[in-house]
PDB file of C-alpha atoms and ligand atoms in Angstrom:
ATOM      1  CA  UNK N 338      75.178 110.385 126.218  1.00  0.00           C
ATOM      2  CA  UNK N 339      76.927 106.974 128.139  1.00  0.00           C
ATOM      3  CA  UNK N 340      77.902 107.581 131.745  1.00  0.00           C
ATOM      4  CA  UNK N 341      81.467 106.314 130.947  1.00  0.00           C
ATOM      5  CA  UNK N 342      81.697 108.370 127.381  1.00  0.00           C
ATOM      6  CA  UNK N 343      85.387 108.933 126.089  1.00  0.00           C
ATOM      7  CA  UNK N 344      86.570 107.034 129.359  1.00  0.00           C
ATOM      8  CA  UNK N 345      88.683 103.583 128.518  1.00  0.00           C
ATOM      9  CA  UNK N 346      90.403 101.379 131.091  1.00  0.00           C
ATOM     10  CA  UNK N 347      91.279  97.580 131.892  1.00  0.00           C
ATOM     11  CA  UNK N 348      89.332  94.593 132.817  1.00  0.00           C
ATOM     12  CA  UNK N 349      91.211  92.234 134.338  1.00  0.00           C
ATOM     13  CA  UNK N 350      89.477  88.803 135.568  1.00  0.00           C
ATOM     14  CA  UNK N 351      87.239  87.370 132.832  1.00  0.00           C
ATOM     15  CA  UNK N 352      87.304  83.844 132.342  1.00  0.00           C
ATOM     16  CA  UNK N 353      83.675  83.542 130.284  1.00  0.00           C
ATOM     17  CA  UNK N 354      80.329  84.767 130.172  1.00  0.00           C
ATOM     18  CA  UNK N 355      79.855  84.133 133.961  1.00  0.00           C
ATOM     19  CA  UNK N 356      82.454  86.832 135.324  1.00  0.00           C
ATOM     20  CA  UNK N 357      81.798  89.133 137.409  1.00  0.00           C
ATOM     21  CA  UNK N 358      84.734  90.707 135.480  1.00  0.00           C
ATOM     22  CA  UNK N 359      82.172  90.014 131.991  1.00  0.00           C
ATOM     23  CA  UNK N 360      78.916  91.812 134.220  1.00  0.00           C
ATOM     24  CA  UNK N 361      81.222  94.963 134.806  1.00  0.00           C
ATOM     25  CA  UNK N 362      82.882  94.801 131.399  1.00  0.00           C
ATOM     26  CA  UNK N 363      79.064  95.040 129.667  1.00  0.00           C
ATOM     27  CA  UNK N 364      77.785  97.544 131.839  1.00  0.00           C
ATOM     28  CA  UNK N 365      80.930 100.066 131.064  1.00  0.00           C
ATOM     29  CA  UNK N 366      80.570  98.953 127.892  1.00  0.00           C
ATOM     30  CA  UNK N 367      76.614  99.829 127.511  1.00  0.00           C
ATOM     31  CA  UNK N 368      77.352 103.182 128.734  1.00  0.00           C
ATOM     32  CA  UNK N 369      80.211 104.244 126.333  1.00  0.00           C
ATOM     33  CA  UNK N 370      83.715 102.867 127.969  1.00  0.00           C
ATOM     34  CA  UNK N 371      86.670 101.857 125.684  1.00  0.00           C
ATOM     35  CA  UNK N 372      88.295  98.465 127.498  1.00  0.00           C
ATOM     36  CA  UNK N 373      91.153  96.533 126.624  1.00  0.00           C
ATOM     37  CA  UNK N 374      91.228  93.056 128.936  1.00  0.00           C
ATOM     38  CA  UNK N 375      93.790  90.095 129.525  1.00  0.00           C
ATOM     39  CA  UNK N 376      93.508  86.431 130.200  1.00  0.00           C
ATOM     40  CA  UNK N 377      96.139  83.738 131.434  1.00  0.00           C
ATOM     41  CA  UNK N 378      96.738  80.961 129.433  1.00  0.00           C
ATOM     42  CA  UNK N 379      95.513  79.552 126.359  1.00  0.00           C
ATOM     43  CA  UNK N 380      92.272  77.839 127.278  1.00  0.00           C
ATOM     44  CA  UNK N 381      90.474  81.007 128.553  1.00  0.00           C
ATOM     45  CA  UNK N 382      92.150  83.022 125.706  1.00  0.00           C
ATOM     46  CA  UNK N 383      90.217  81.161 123.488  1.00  0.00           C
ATOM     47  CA  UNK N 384      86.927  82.199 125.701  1.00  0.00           C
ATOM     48  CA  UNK N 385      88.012  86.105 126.432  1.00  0.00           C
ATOM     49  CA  UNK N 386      89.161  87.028 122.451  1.00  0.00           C
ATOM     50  CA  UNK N 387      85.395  86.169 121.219  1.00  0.00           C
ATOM     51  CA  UNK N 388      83.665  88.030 123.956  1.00  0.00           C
ATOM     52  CA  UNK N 389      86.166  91.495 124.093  1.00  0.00           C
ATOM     53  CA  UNK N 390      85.513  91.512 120.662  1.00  0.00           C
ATOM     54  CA  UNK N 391      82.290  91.364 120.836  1.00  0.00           C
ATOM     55  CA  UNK N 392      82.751  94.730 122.883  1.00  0.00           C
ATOM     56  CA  UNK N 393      84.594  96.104 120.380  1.00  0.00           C
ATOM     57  CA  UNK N 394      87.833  95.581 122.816  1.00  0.00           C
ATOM     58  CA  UNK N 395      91.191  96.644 120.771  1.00  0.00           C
ATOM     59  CA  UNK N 396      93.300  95.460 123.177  1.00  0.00           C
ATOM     60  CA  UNK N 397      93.229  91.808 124.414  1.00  0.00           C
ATOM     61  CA  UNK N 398      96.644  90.966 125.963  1.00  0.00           C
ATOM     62  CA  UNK N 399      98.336  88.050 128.432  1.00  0.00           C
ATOM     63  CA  UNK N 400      98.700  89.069 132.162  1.00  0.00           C
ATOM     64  CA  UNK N 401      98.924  86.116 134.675  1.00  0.00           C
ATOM     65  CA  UNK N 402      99.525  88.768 137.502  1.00  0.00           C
ATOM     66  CA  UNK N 403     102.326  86.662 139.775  1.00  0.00           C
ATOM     67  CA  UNK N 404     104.630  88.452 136.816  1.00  0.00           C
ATOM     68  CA  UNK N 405     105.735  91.700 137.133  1.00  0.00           C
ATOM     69  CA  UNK N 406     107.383  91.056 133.660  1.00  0.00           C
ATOM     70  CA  UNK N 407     103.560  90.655 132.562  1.00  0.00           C
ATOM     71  CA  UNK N 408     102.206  93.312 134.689  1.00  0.00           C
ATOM     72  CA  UNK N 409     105.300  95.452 133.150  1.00  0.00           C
ATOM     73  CA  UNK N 410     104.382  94.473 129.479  1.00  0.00           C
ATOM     74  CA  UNK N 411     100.574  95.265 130.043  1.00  0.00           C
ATOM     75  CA  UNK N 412     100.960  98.397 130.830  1.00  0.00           C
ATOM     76  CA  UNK N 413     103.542  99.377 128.502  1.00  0.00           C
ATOM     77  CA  UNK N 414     101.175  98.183 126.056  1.00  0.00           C
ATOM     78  CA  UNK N 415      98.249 100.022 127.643  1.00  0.00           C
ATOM     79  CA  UNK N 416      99.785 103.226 127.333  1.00  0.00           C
ATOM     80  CA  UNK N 417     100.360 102.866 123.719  1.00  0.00           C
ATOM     81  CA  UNK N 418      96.817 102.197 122.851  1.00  0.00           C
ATOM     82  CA  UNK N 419      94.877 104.025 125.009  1.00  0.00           C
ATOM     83  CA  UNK N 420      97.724 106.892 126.837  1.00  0.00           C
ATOM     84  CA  UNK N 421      96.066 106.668 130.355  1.00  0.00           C
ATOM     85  CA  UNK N 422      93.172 105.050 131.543  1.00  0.00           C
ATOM     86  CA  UNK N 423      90.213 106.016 133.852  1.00  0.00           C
ATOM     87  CA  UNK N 424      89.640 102.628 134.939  1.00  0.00           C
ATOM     88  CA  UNK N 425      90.830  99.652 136.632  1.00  0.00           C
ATOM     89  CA  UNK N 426      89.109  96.498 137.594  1.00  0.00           C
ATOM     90  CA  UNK N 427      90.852  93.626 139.036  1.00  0.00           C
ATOM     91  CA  UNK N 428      88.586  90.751 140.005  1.00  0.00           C
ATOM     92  CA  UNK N 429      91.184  87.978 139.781  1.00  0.00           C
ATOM     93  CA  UNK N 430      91.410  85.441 142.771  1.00  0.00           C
ATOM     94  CA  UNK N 431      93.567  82.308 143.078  1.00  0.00           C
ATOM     95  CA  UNK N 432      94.035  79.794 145.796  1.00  0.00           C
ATOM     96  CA  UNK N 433      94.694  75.764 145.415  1.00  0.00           C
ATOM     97  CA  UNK N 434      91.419  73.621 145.858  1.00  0.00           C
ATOM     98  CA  UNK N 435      93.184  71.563 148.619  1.00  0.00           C
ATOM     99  CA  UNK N 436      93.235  74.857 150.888  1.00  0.00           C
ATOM    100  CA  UNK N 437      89.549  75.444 150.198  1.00  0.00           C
ATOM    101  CA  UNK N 438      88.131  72.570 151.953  1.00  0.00           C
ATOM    102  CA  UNK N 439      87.926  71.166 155.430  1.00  0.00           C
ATOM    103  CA  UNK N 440      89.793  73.048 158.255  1.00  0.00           C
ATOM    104  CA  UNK N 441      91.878  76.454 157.992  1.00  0.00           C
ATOM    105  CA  UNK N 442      94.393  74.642 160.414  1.00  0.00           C
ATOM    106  CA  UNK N 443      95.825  73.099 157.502  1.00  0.00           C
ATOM    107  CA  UNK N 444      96.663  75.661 155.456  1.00  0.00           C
ATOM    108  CA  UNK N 445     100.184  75.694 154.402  1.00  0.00           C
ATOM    109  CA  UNK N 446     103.044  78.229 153.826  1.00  0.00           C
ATOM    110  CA  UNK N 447     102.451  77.669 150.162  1.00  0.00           C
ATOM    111  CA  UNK N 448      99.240  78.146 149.903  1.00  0.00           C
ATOM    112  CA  UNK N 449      98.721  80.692 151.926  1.00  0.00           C
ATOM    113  CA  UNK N 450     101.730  82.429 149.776  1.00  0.00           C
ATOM    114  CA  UNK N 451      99.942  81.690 146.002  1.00  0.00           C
ATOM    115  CA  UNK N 452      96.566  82.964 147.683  1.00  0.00           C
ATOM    116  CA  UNK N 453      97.975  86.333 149.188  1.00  0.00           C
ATOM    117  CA  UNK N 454     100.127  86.873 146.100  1.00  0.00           C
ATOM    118  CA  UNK N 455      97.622  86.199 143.615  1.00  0.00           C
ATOM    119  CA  UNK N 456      94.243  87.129 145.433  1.00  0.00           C
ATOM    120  CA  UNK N 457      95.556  90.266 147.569  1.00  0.00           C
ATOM    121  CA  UNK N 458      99.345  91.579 146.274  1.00  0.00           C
ATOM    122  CA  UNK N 459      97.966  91.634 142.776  1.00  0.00           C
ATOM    123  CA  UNK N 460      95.547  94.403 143.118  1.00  0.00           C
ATOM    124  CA  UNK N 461      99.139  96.510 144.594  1.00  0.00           C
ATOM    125  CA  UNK N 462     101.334  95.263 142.022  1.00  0.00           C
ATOM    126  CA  UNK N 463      98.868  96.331 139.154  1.00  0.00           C
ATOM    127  CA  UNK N 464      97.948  99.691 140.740  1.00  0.00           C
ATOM    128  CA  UNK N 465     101.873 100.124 141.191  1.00  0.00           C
ATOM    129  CA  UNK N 466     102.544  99.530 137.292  1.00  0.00           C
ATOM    130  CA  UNK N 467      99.470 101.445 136.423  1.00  0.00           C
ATOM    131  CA  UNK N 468     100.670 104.444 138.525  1.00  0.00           C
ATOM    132  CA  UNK N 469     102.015 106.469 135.290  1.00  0.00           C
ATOM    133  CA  UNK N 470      98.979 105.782 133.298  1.00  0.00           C
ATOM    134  CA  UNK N 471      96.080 106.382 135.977  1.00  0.00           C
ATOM    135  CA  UNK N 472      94.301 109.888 134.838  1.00  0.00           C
ATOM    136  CA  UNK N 473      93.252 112.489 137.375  1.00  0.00           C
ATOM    137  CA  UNK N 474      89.815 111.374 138.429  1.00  0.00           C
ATOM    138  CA  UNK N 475      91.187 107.443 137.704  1.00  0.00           C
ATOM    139  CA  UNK N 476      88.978 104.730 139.620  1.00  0.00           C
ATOM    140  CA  UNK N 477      90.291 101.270 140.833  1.00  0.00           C
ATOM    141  CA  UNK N 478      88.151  98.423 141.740  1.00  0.00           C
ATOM    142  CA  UNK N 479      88.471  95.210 143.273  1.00  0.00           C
ATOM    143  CA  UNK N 480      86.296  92.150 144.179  1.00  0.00           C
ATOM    144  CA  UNK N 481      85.988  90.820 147.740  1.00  0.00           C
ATOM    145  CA  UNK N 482      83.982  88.343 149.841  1.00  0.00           C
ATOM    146  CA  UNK N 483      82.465  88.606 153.258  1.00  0.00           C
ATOM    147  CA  UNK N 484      84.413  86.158 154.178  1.00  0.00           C
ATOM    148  CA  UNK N 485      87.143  88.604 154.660  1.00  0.00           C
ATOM    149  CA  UNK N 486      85.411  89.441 158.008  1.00  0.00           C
ATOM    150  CA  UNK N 487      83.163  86.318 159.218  1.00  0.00           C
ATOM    151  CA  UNK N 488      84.232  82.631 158.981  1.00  0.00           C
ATOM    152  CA  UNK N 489      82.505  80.954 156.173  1.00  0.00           C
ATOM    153  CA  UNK N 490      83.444  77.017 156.121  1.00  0.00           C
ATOM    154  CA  UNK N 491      86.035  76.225 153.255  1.00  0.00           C
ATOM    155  CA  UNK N 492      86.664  79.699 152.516  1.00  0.00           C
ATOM    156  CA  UNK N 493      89.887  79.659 154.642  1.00  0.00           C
ATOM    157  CA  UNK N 494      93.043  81.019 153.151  1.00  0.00           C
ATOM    158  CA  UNK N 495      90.850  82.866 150.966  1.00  0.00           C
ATOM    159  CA  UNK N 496      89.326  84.919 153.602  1.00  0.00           C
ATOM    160  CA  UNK N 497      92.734  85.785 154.862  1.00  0.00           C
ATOM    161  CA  UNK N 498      93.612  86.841 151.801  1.00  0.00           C
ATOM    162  CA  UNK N 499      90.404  88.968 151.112  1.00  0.00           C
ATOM    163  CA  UNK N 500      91.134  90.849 154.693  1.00  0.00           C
ATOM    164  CA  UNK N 501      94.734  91.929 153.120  1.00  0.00           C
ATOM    165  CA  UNK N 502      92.559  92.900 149.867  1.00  0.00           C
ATOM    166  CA  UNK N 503      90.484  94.880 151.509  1.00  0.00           C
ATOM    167  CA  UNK N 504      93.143  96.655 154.252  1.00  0.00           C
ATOM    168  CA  UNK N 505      95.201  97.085 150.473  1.00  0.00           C
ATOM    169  CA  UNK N 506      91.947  98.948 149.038  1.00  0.00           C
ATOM    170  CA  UNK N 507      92.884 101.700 152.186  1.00  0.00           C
ATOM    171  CA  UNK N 508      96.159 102.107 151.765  1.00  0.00           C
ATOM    172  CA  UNK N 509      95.919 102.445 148.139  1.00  0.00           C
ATOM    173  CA  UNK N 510      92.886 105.369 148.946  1.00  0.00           C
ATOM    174  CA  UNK N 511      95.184 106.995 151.084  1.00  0.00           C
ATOM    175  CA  UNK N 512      98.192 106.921 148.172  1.00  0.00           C
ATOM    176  CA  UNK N 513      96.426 107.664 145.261  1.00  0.00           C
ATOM    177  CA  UNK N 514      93.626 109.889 146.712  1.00  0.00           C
ATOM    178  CA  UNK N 515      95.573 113.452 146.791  1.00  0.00           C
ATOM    179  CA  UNK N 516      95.675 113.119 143.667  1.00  0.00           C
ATOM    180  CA  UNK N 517      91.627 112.417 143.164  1.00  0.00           C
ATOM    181  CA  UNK N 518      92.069 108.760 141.980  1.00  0.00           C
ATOM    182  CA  UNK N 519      89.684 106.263 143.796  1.00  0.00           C
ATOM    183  CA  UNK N 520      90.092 102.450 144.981  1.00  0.00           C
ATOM    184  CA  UNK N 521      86.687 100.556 146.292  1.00  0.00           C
ATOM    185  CA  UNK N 522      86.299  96.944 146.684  1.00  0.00           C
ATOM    186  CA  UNK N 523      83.027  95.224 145.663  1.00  0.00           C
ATOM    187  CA  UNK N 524      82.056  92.522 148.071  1.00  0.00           C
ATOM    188  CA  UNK N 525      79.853  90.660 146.253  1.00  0.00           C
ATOM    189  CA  UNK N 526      77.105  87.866 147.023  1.00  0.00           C
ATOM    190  CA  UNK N 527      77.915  84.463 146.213  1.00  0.00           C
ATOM    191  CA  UNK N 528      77.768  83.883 142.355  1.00  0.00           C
ATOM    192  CA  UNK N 529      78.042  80.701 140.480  1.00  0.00           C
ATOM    193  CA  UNK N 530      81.616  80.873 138.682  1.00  0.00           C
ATOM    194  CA  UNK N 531      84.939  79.023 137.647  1.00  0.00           C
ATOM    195  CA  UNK N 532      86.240  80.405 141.039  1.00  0.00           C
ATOM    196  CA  UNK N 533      83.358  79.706 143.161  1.00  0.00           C
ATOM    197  CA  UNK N 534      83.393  76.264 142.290  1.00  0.00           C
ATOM    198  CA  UNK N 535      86.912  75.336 144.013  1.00  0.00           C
ATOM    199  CA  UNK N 536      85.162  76.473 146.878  1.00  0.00           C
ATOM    200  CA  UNK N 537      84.292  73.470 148.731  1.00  0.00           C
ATOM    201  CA  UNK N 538      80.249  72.741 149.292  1.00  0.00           C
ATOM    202  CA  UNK N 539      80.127  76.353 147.239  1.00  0.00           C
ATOM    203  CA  UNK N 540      76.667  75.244 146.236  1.00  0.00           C
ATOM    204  CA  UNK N 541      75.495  74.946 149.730  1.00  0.00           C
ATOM    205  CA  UNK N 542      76.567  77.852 150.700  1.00  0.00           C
ATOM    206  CA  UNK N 543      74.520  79.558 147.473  1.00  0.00           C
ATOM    207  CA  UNK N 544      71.367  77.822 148.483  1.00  0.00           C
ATOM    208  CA  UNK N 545      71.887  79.519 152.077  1.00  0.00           C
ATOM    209  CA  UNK N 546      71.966  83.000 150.829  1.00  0.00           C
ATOM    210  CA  UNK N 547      69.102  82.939 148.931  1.00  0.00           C
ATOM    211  CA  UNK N 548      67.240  81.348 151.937  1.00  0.00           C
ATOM    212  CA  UNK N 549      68.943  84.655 154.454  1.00  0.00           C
ATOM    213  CA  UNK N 550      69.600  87.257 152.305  1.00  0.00           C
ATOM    214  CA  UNK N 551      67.589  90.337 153.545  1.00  0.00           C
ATOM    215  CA  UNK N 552      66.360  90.508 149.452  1.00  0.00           C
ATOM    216  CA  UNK N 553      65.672  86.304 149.832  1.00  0.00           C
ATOM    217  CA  UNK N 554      67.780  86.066 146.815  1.00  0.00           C
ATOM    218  CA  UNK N 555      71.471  85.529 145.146  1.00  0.00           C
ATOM    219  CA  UNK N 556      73.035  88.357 143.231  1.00  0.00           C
ATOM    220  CA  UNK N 557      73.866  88.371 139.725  1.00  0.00           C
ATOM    221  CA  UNK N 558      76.780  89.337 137.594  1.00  0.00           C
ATOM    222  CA  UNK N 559      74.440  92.161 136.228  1.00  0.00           C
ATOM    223  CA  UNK N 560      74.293  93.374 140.201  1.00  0.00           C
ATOM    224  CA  UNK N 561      77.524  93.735 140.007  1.00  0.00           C
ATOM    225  CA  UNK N 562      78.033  95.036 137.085  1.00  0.00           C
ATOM    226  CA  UNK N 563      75.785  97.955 137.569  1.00  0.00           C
ATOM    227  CA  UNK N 564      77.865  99.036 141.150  1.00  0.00           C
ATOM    228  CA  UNK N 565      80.964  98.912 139.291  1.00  0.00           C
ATOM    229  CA  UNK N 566      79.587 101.477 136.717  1.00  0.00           C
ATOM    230  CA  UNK N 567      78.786 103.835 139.435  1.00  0.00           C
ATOM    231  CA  UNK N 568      81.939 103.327 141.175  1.00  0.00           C
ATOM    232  CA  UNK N 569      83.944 103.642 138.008  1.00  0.00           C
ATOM    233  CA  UNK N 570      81.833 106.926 136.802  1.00  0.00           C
ATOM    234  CA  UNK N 571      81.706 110.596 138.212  1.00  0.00           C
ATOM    235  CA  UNK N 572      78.443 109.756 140.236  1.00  0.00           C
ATOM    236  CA  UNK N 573      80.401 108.441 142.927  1.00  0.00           C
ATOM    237  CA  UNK N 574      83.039 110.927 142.596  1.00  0.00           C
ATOM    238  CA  UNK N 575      83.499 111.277 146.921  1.00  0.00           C
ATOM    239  CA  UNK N 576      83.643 107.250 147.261  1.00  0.00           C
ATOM    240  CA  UNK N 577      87.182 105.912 148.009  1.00  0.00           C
ATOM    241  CA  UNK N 578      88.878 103.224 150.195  1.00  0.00           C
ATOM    242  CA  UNK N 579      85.525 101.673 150.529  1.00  0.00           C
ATOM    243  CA  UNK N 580      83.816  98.454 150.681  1.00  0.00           C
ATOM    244  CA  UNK N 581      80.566  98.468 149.130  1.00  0.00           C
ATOM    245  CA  UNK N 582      78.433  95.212 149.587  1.00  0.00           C
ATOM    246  CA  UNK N 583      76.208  93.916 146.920  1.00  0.00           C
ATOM    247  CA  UNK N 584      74.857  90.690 148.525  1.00  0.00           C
ATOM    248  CA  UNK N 585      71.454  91.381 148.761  1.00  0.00           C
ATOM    249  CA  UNK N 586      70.973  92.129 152.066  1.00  0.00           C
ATOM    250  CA  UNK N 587      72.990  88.804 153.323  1.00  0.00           C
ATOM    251  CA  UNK N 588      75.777  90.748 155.560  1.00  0.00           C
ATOM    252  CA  UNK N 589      73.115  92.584 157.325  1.00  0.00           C
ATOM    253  CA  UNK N 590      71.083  89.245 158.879  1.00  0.00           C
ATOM    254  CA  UNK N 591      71.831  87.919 162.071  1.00  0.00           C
ATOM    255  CA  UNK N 592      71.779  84.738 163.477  1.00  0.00           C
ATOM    256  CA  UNK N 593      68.142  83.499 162.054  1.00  0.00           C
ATOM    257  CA  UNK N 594      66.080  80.168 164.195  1.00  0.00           C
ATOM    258  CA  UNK N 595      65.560  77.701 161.287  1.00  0.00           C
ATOM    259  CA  UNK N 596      61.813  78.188 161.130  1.00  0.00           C
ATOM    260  CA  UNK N 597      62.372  81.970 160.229  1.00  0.00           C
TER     261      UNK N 597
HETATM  262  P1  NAD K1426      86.130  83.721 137.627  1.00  0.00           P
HETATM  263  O1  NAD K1426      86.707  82.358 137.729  1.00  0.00           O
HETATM  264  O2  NAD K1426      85.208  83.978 136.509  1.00  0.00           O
HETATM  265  O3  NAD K1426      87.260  84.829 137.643  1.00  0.00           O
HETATM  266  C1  NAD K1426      88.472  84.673 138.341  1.00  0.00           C
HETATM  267  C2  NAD K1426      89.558  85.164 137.403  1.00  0.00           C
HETATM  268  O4  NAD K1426      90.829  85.171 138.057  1.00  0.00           O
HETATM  269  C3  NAD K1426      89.695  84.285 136.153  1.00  0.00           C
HETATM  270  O5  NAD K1426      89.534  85.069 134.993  1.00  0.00           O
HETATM  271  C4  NAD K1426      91.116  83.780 136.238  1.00  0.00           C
HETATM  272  O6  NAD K1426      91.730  83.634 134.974  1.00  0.00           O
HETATM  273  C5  NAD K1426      91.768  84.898 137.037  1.00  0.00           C
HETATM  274  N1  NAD K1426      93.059  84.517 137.594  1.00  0.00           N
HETATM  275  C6  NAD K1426      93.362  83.497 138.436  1.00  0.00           C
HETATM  276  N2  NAD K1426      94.684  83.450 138.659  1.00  0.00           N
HETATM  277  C7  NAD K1426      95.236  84.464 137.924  1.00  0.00           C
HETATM  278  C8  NAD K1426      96.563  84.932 137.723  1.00  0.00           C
HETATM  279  N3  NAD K1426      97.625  84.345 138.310  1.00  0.00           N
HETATM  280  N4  NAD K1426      96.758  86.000 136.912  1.00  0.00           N
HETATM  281  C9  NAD K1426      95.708  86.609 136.313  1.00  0.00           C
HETATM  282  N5  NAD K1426      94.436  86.208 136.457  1.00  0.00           N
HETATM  283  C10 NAD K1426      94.206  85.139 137.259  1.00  0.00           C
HETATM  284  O7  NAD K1426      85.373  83.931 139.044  1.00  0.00           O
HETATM  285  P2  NAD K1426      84.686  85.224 139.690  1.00  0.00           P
HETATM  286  O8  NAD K1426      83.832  84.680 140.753  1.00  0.00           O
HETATM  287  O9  NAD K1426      84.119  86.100 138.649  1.00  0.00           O
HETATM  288  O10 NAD K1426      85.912  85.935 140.407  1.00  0.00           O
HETATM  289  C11 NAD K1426      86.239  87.298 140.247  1.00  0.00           C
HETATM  290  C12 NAD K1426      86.531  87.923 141.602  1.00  0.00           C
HETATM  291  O11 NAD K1426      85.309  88.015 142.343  1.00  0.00           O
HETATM  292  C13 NAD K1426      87.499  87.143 142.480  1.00  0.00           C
HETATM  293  O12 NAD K1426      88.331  88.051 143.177  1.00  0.00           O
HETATM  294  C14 NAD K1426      86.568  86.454 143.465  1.00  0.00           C
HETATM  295  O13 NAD K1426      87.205  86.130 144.691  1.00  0.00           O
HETATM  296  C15 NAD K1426      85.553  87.556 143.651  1.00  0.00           C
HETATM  297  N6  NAD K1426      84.289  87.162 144.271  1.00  0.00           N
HETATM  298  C16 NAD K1426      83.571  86.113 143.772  1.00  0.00           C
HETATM  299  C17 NAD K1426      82.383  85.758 144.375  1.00  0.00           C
HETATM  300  C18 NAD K1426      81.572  84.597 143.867  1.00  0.00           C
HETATM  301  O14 NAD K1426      80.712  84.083 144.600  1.00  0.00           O
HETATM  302  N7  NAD K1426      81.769  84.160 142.625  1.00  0.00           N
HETATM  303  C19 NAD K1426      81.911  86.482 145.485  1.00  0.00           C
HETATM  304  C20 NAD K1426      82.649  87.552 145.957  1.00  0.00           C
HETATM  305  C21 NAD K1426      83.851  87.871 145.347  1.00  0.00           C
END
């Protein structure tokens, strides 16, 4: 007996085998989940189709989320495979490189409009589309960054964005939860991926954690992978509107004097 046994839901968010999206997808997977997932654009459909497959995904559809035409489609075509689903995971972010380096003075109106729409209005738009489909008992997740609350150089716009994400994650609790669906965010520890690296100095940054972090180490997509499950199955049945960290430890630490 799987955890996630006869449950099926959406991935939304990988772009190869160094997802987060790909850690949750295989850990739902290795306990009995259905998924279906989506990709934008033709270059990381060629990377999603051979992995889903590999999971035994039946459906593998387009969904760049600034469409509600897309969104619309998706879940249209969701319902007709799999009637409602128990599960939704959104770890998609977006923001132009040029607003992800230097000061967050310079941000501009456009920017800061692609990274909230893409990075923080997505997660409403989807769970708006998704309403008719969501089973009792449904669980939505989402993928945030501590720099939602502390400023991290070159994050910028991003963190802005991830403080909307996470204030959405409430609101969405408060909608959904009468009628026992669940929405957590996962702030996660820096991880090497396509995103990551349009972070300016990213790598720094990663070398830093695993220098701090309470657990003196960076997190993997496996980390993740395994809090999703739990937040996705009936062990965390009372969890909603949440922000869980898996960072190892690095929110926790204080200021630290460099011989520490
Ligand atoms: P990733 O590059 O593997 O995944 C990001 C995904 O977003 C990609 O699959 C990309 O196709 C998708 N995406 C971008 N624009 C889109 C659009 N318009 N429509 C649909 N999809 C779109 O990187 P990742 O690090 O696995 O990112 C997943 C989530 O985790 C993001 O929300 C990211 O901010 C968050 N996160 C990452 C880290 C980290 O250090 N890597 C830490 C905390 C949180």
């Amino acid at each position: 007996m799987g955890l996630m046994d006869g449950k099926k839901g959406l991935v939304l968010g990988v772009a190869n085998d160094h997802s987060i999206a790909w850690g949750i997808a295989q850990a739902l997977h290795r306990e009995g989940a259905q998924l279906g997932f989506t990709y934008v654009g033709e270059a990381i459909e060629r990377r999603v189709r051979p992995l889903a497959t590999s999971l035994g995904a039946t459906l593998i559809e387009p969904c760049d989320v600034s469409s509600d035409e897309q969104i619309d489609a998706l879940m249209a075509h969701t319902r007709e495979v799999f009637g409602q689903i128990d599960f939704l995971i959104h770890a998609i972010a977006f923001a132009n490189k040029d607003e992800l380096n230097g000061s967050y003075l310079k941000t501009t109106r456009a920017g800061f409009r692609v990274a909230m729409e893409v990075s923080a209005y997505s997660l409403t738009a989807l769970v708006k589309a998704a309403d008719p489909i969501l089973a009792p008992g449904a669980s939505v997740i989402t993928l945030s960054y501590y720099g939602a609350h502390k400023v991290l150089t070159n994050y910028n716009v991003m963190g802005v964005a991830k403080a909307a994400l996470e204030a959405s994650v409430r609101y969405l609790a408060a909608d959904l939860g009468p009628r026992g669906i669940r929405v957590n965010a996962i702030s996660a520890g820096t991880i090497r991926t396509l995103a990551a690296s349009g972070v300016g100095n990213f790598r720094s940054l990663h070398r830093n954690v695993a220098e701090h972090a309470a657990l003196r180490r960076n997190v993997t997509i496996e980390d993740v992978g395994n809090t999703a499950l739990w937040l996705c199955s009936d062990l965390s049945s009372a969890v909603t509107g949440d922000v869980i960290y898996v960072d190892a430890g690095f929110n926790i630490m204080g200021p630290r004097k460099s011989e520490d």
